[in-house]
Short mmCIF file of N, CA and C in Angstrom, two decimals:
data_model
loop_
_atom_site.label_atom_id
_atom_site.label_comp_id
_atom_site.label_asym_id
_atom_site.label_seq_id
_atom_site.Cartn_x
_atom_site.Cartn_y
_atom_site.Cartn_z
N UNK A 24 0.83 -1.15 0.00
CA UNK A 24 -0.01 0.02 0.00
C UNK A 24 0.90 1.26 -0.03
N UNK A 25 0.25 2.35 -0.24
CA UNK A 25 0.91 3.71 -0.24
C UNK A 25 0.22 4.52 0.82
N UNK A 26 1.03 5.07 1.67
CA UNK A 26 0.48 6.06 2.64
C UNK A 26 0.76 7.45 2.31
N UNK A 27 -0.22 8.33 2.41
CA UNK A 27 -0.10 9.73 2.13
C UNK A 27 -0.22 10.54 3.34
N UNK A 28 0.69 11.37 3.68
CA UNK A 28 0.74 12.17 4.87
C UNK A 28 0.83 13.67 4.44
N UNK A 29 -0.21 14.46 4.85
CA UNK A 29 -0.25 15.86 4.57
C UNK A 29 0.42 16.63 5.74
N UNK A 30 0.97 17.82 5.38
CA UNK A 30 1.50 18.71 6.30
C UNK A 30 1.40 20.15 5.83
N UNK A 31 1.57 21.11 6.69
CA UNK A 31 1.54 22.48 6.30
C UNK A 31 0.29 23.28 6.60
N UNK A 32 -0.70 22.60 7.08
CA UNK A 32 -1.92 23.34 7.41
C UNK A 32 -1.76 24.20 8.62
N UNK A 33 -2.69 25.14 8.85
CA UNK A 33 -2.63 25.99 10.00
C UNK A 33 -3.55 27.16 9.91
N UNK A 34 -3.30 28.13 10.69
CA UNK A 34 -4.18 29.34 10.76
C UNK A 34 -3.40 30.44 10.14
N UNK A 35 -4.12 31.16 9.27
CA UNK A 35 -3.50 32.28 8.51
C UNK A 35 -4.57 33.35 8.34
N UNK A 36 -4.19 34.62 8.31
CA UNK A 36 -5.15 35.72 8.07
C UNK A 36 -5.34 35.87 6.53
N UNK A 37 -6.53 36.39 6.23
CA UNK A 37 -6.93 36.60 4.87
C UNK A 37 -5.74 37.41 4.14
N UNK A 38 -5.45 36.94 2.93
CA UNK A 38 -4.40 37.59 2.18
C UNK A 38 -3.06 36.92 2.38
N UNK A 39 -2.93 36.05 3.34
CA UNK A 39 -1.72 35.36 3.59
C UNK A 39 -1.60 34.10 2.71
N UNK A 40 -0.47 33.38 2.97
CA UNK A 40 -0.16 32.21 2.19
C UNK A 40 0.21 31.00 3.03
N UNK A 41 -0.03 29.81 2.52
CA UNK A 41 0.35 28.61 3.16
C UNK A 41 0.79 27.68 1.97
N UNK A 42 1.66 26.74 2.34
CA UNK A 42 2.07 25.72 1.43
C UNK A 42 1.81 24.34 2.03
N UNK A 43 1.07 23.57 1.39
CA UNK A 43 0.83 22.22 1.87
C UNK A 43 1.64 21.24 1.11
N UNK A 44 1.96 20.18 1.79
CA UNK A 44 2.78 19.09 1.19
C UNK A 44 2.18 17.75 1.54
N UNK A 45 2.27 16.88 0.59
CA UNK A 45 1.77 15.52 0.75
C UNK A 45 2.92 14.59 0.43
N UNK A 46 3.35 13.82 1.36
CA UNK A 46 4.44 12.88 1.23
C UNK A 46 3.99 11.45 1.10
N UNK A 47 4.50 10.76 0.14
CA UNK A 47 4.07 9.34 -0.06
C UNK A 47 5.09 8.50 0.66
N UNK A 48 4.62 7.39 1.15
CA UNK A 48 5.51 6.51 1.90
C UNK A 48 6.58 5.71 1.09
N UNK A 49 6.35 5.65 -0.17
CA UNK A 49 7.25 5.01 -1.07
C UNK A 49 7.46 5.87 -2.34
N UNK A 50 8.62 5.61 -3.00
CA UNK A 50 8.89 6.31 -4.27
C UNK A 50 7.85 5.96 -5.29
N UNK A 51 7.44 7.03 -5.94
CA UNK A 51 6.31 6.81 -6.93
C UNK A 51 6.96 6.99 -8.32
N UNK A 52 7.28 5.86 -8.91
CA UNK A 52 7.83 5.90 -10.24
C UNK A 52 6.82 6.24 -11.27
N UNK A 53 5.61 5.88 -11.07
CA UNK A 53 4.47 6.12 -12.00
C UNK A 53 3.24 6.40 -11.18
N UNK A 54 2.52 7.41 -11.59
CA UNK A 54 1.17 7.69 -11.03
C UNK A 54 0.21 8.22 -12.09
N UNK A 55 -0.99 7.99 -11.91
CA UNK A 55 -2.02 8.46 -12.85
C UNK A 55 -2.33 9.92 -12.66
N UNK A 56 -2.46 10.27 -11.33
CA UNK A 56 -2.82 11.60 -10.97
C UNK A 56 -2.52 11.84 -9.47
N UNK A 57 -2.26 13.07 -9.14
CA UNK A 57 -2.13 13.44 -7.82
C UNK A 57 -2.76 14.78 -7.63
N UNK A 58 -3.42 15.01 -6.50
CA UNK A 58 -4.09 16.25 -6.30
C UNK A 58 -4.52 16.56 -4.89
N UNK A 59 -5.26 17.64 -4.74
CA UNK A 59 -5.73 18.12 -3.48
C UNK A 59 -7.25 18.37 -3.62
N UNK A 60 -7.89 17.89 -2.59
CA UNK A 60 -9.29 18.18 -2.42
C UNK A 60 -9.54 18.86 -1.07
N UNK A 61 -10.71 19.50 -0.92
CA UNK A 61 -10.99 20.07 0.35
C UNK A 61 -12.45 19.94 0.70
N UNK A 62 -12.78 19.90 1.99
CA UNK A 62 -14.14 19.79 2.46
C UNK A 62 -14.33 20.66 3.68
N UNK A 63 -15.25 21.53 3.60
CA UNK A 63 -15.69 22.41 4.76
C UNK A 63 -16.91 21.76 5.43
N UNK A 64 -17.10 22.05 6.71
CA UNK A 64 -18.22 21.39 7.44
C UNK A 64 -19.54 21.69 6.70
N UNK A 65 -20.34 20.59 6.62
CA UNK A 65 -21.63 20.67 5.94
C UNK A 65 -21.60 20.75 4.41
N UNK A 66 -20.43 20.66 3.81
CA UNK A 66 -20.30 20.68 2.39
C UNK A 66 -19.68 19.41 1.87
N UNK A 67 -19.82 19.14 0.57
CA UNK A 67 -19.18 18.00 -0.01
C UNK A 67 -17.74 18.31 -0.34
N UNK A 68 -16.94 17.22 -0.47
CA UNK A 68 -15.61 17.31 -0.87
C UNK A 68 -15.50 17.80 -2.23
N UNK A 69 -14.62 18.70 -2.51
CA UNK A 69 -14.45 19.28 -3.88
C UNK A 69 -13.01 19.24 -4.27
N UNK A 70 -12.79 19.19 -5.61
CA UNK A 70 -11.46 19.22 -6.15
C UNK A 70 -10.89 20.61 -6.02
N UNK A 71 -9.70 20.71 -5.63
CA UNK A 71 -8.99 22.03 -5.55
C UNK A 71 -8.04 22.05 -6.73
N UNK A 72 -7.15 21.16 -6.90
CA UNK A 72 -6.14 21.08 -7.95
C UNK A 72 -5.69 19.70 -8.18
N UNK A 73 -5.34 19.43 -9.43
CA UNK A 73 -4.96 18.07 -9.75
C UNK A 73 -3.88 18.12 -10.86
N UNK A 74 -2.96 17.23 -10.85
CA UNK A 74 -2.02 17.12 -11.93
C UNK A 74 -2.01 15.69 -12.42
N UNK A 75 -2.22 15.43 -13.72
CA UNK A 75 -2.16 14.13 -14.30
C UNK A 75 -0.70 13.78 -14.56
N UNK A 76 -0.45 12.51 -14.86
CA UNK A 76 0.87 12.02 -15.16
C UNK A 76 1.55 12.70 -16.32
N UNK A 77 0.71 13.14 -17.23
CA UNK A 77 1.25 13.83 -18.42
C UNK A 77 1.60 15.31 -18.12
N UNK A 78 1.31 15.77 -16.91
CA UNK A 78 1.65 17.13 -16.51
C UNK A 78 0.54 18.13 -16.69
N UNK A 79 -0.61 17.69 -17.15
CA UNK A 79 -1.73 18.60 -17.34
C UNK A 79 -2.32 18.85 -15.94
N UNK A 80 -2.54 20.20 -15.66
CA UNK A 80 -3.10 20.57 -14.37
C UNK A 80 -4.51 21.05 -14.51
N UNK A 81 -5.33 20.84 -13.48
CA UNK A 81 -6.66 21.25 -13.36
C UNK A 81 -6.85 21.96 -12.00
N UNK A 82 -7.56 23.13 -12.11
CA UNK A 82 -7.81 23.90 -10.91
C UNK A 82 -9.30 24.25 -10.86
N UNK A 83 -9.77 24.31 -9.55
CA UNK A 83 -11.13 24.79 -9.39
C UNK A 83 -11.13 26.25 -9.79
N UNK A 84 -12.23 26.75 -10.35
CA UNK A 84 -12.34 28.17 -10.71
C UNK A 84 -12.02 29.08 -9.57
N UNK A 85 -12.47 28.64 -8.35
CA UNK A 85 -12.30 29.51 -7.23
C UNK A 85 -10.86 29.77 -6.76
N UNK A 86 -9.92 28.93 -7.22
CA UNK A 86 -8.58 29.06 -6.82
C UNK A 86 -7.57 29.38 -7.94
N UNK A 87 -8.06 29.47 -9.16
CA UNK A 87 -7.27 29.78 -10.28
C UNK A 87 -6.52 31.11 -10.06
N UNK A 88 -5.24 31.13 -10.40
CA UNK A 88 -4.49 32.33 -10.13
C UNK A 88 -3.99 32.47 -8.78
N UNK A 89 -4.47 31.77 -7.84
CA UNK A 89 -3.99 31.92 -6.46
C UNK A 89 -3.24 30.72 -5.96
N UNK A 90 -3.65 29.50 -6.32
CA UNK A 90 -3.08 28.34 -6.00
C UNK A 90 -2.19 27.66 -7.08
N UNK A 91 -1.21 26.91 -6.70
CA UNK A 91 -0.45 26.20 -7.68
C UNK A 91 0.01 24.84 -7.18
N UNK A 92 -0.25 23.82 -7.93
CA UNK A 92 0.11 22.45 -7.57
C UNK A 92 1.40 22.02 -8.29
N UNK A 93 2.20 21.29 -7.60
CA UNK A 93 3.40 20.79 -8.10
C UNK A 93 3.73 19.43 -7.64
N UNK A 94 4.48 18.66 -8.40
CA UNK A 94 4.88 17.37 -7.91
C UNK A 94 6.42 17.21 -7.93
N UNK A 95 6.91 16.37 -7.08
CA UNK A 95 8.33 16.16 -6.98
C UNK A 95 8.60 14.68 -6.71
N UNK A 96 8.80 13.91 -7.78
CA UNK A 96 9.03 12.49 -7.66
C UNK A 96 10.24 12.14 -6.73
N UNK A 97 11.26 12.96 -6.81
CA UNK A 97 12.45 12.68 -6.02
C UNK A 97 12.12 12.77 -4.53
N UNK A 98 11.13 13.57 -4.20
CA UNK A 98 10.71 13.62 -2.78
C UNK A 98 9.50 12.93 -2.50
N UNK A 99 8.95 12.18 -3.45
CA UNK A 99 7.63 11.45 -3.34
C UNK A 99 6.49 12.42 -2.86
N UNK A 100 6.49 13.55 -3.41
CA UNK A 100 5.63 14.58 -2.79
C UNK A 100 4.76 15.30 -3.90
N UNK A 101 3.62 15.80 -3.41
CA UNK A 101 2.86 16.68 -4.20
C UNK A 101 2.58 17.91 -3.25
N UNK A 102 2.66 19.10 -3.72
CA UNK A 102 2.54 20.28 -2.92
C UNK A 102 1.46 21.22 -3.49
N UNK A 103 0.97 22.02 -2.67
CA UNK A 103 -0.07 22.99 -2.99
C UNK A 103 0.35 24.30 -2.42
N UNK A 104 0.78 25.24 -3.28
CA UNK A 104 1.06 26.60 -2.80
C UNK A 104 -0.20 27.46 -2.82
N UNK A 105 -0.59 27.98 -1.73
CA UNK A 105 -1.82 28.79 -1.62
C UNK A 105 -1.52 30.21 -1.29
N UNK A 106 -1.84 31.09 -2.20
CA UNK A 106 -1.57 32.56 -1.95
C UNK A 106 -2.93 33.30 -1.92
N UNK A 107 -2.89 34.54 -1.40
CA UNK A 107 -4.13 35.36 -1.33
C UNK A 107 -5.26 34.61 -0.77
N UNK A 108 -5.03 33.93 0.38
CA UNK A 108 -6.07 33.15 0.97
C UNK A 108 -7.29 33.90 1.43
N UNK A 109 -8.43 33.36 1.29
CA UNK A 109 -9.69 33.99 1.65
C UNK A 109 -10.36 33.14 2.71
N UNK A 110 -11.27 33.68 3.58
CA UNK A 110 -11.96 32.93 4.54
C UNK A 110 -12.69 31.72 3.93
N UNK A 111 -13.24 31.88 2.75
CA UNK A 111 -13.88 30.73 2.11
C UNK A 111 -13.03 29.59 1.77
N UNK A 112 -11.69 29.76 1.84
CA UNK A 112 -10.74 28.65 1.56
C UNK A 112 -10.68 27.76 2.83
N UNK A 113 -11.24 28.18 3.93
CA UNK A 113 -11.18 27.37 5.17
C UNK A 113 -11.81 26.02 4.97
N UNK A 114 -11.07 24.99 5.22
CA UNK A 114 -11.52 23.59 5.07
C UNK A 114 -10.49 22.65 5.46
N UNK A 115 -10.85 21.38 5.50
CA UNK A 115 -9.81 20.29 5.65
C UNK A 115 -9.34 19.95 4.22
N UNK A 116 -8.07 19.96 4.06
CA UNK A 116 -7.49 19.68 2.71
C UNK A 116 -6.93 18.28 2.79
N UNK A 117 -7.27 17.55 1.64
CA UNK A 117 -6.88 16.12 1.59
C UNK A 117 -6.02 15.90 0.31
N UNK A 118 -4.97 15.17 0.52
CA UNK A 118 -4.12 14.68 -0.59
C UNK A 118 -4.81 13.47 -1.21
N UNK A 119 -4.66 13.42 -2.51
CA UNK A 119 -5.26 12.31 -3.22
C UNK A 119 -4.19 11.82 -4.29
N UNK A 120 -4.21 10.46 -4.45
CA UNK A 120 -3.33 10.00 -5.48
C UNK A 120 -4.02 8.80 -6.14
N UNK A 121 -3.81 8.65 -7.46
CA UNK A 121 -4.28 7.51 -8.16
C UNK A 121 -3.03 6.88 -8.69
N UNK A 122 -2.76 5.65 -8.26
CA UNK A 122 -1.50 4.99 -8.58
C UNK A 122 -1.85 3.56 -9.06
N UNK A 123 -1.48 3.33 -10.29
CA UNK A 123 -1.76 2.02 -10.88
C UNK A 123 -3.24 1.64 -10.74
N UNK A 124 -4.03 2.64 -10.89
CA UNK A 124 -5.51 2.41 -10.79
C UNK A 124 -6.13 2.36 -9.41
N UNK A 125 -5.27 2.42 -8.45
CA UNK A 125 -5.73 2.41 -7.01
C UNK A 125 -5.84 3.79 -6.48
N UNK A 126 -6.81 4.14 -5.68
CA UNK A 126 -7.07 5.44 -5.15
C UNK A 126 -6.61 5.50 -3.62
N UNK A 127 -5.84 6.52 -3.38
CA UNK A 127 -5.35 6.69 -2.02
C UNK A 127 -5.71 8.10 -1.48
N UNK A 128 -5.93 8.20 -0.21
CA UNK A 128 -6.23 9.42 0.49
C UNK A 128 -5.39 9.67 1.67
N UNK A 129 -4.99 10.91 1.95
CA UNK A 129 -4.39 11.25 3.17
C UNK A 129 -5.51 11.47 4.17
N UNK A 130 -5.08 11.67 5.32
CA UNK A 130 -6.01 11.96 6.48
C UNK A 130 -6.52 13.39 6.58
N UNK A 131 -5.89 14.29 5.92
CA UNK A 131 -6.30 15.65 5.81
C UNK A 131 -5.49 16.55 6.78
N UNK A 132 -5.47 17.83 6.36
CA UNK A 132 -4.84 18.85 7.23
C UNK A 132 -5.75 20.05 7.25
N UNK A 133 -5.90 20.65 8.41
CA UNK A 133 -6.84 21.78 8.51
C UNK A 133 -6.18 23.08 8.11
N UNK A 134 -6.96 23.86 7.29
CA UNK A 134 -6.49 25.18 6.89
C UNK A 134 -7.70 26.11 7.35
N UNK A 135 -7.29 27.10 8.16
CA UNK A 135 -8.24 28.02 8.61
C UNK A 135 -7.77 29.46 8.26
N UNK A 136 -8.67 30.21 7.58
CA UNK A 136 -8.33 31.52 7.12
C UNK A 136 -9.21 32.51 7.86
N UNK A 137 -8.68 33.40 8.66
CA UNK A 137 -9.50 34.37 9.41
C UNK A 137 -9.54 35.70 8.62
N UNK A 138 -10.66 36.43 8.91
CA UNK A 138 -10.86 37.64 8.24
C UNK A 138 -9.92 38.76 8.64
#
């Protein structure tokens, strides 16, 4: 199995920045996609950003121009740089990976953005 561990969440004021990182337990020589989702209380989990193995990225409209996803196979990691944070970005952020057709999730990291 592959374990995904998120880090980098925390409390930040509106307009600030945070960088999230998701580390895989093993070297990922090949993956289908890696990305970030988020879920706020009372809401469904939504896609934030995703990168496919071919390098094509997808962003939610609400974060375009503010967030950037990147992968680093050497570090077995996928990161999410979040800038110009807004209170509506407050949620638990989850790392997701599709590897050889199997779906993996991290346990999530809390991001709280105050006004």
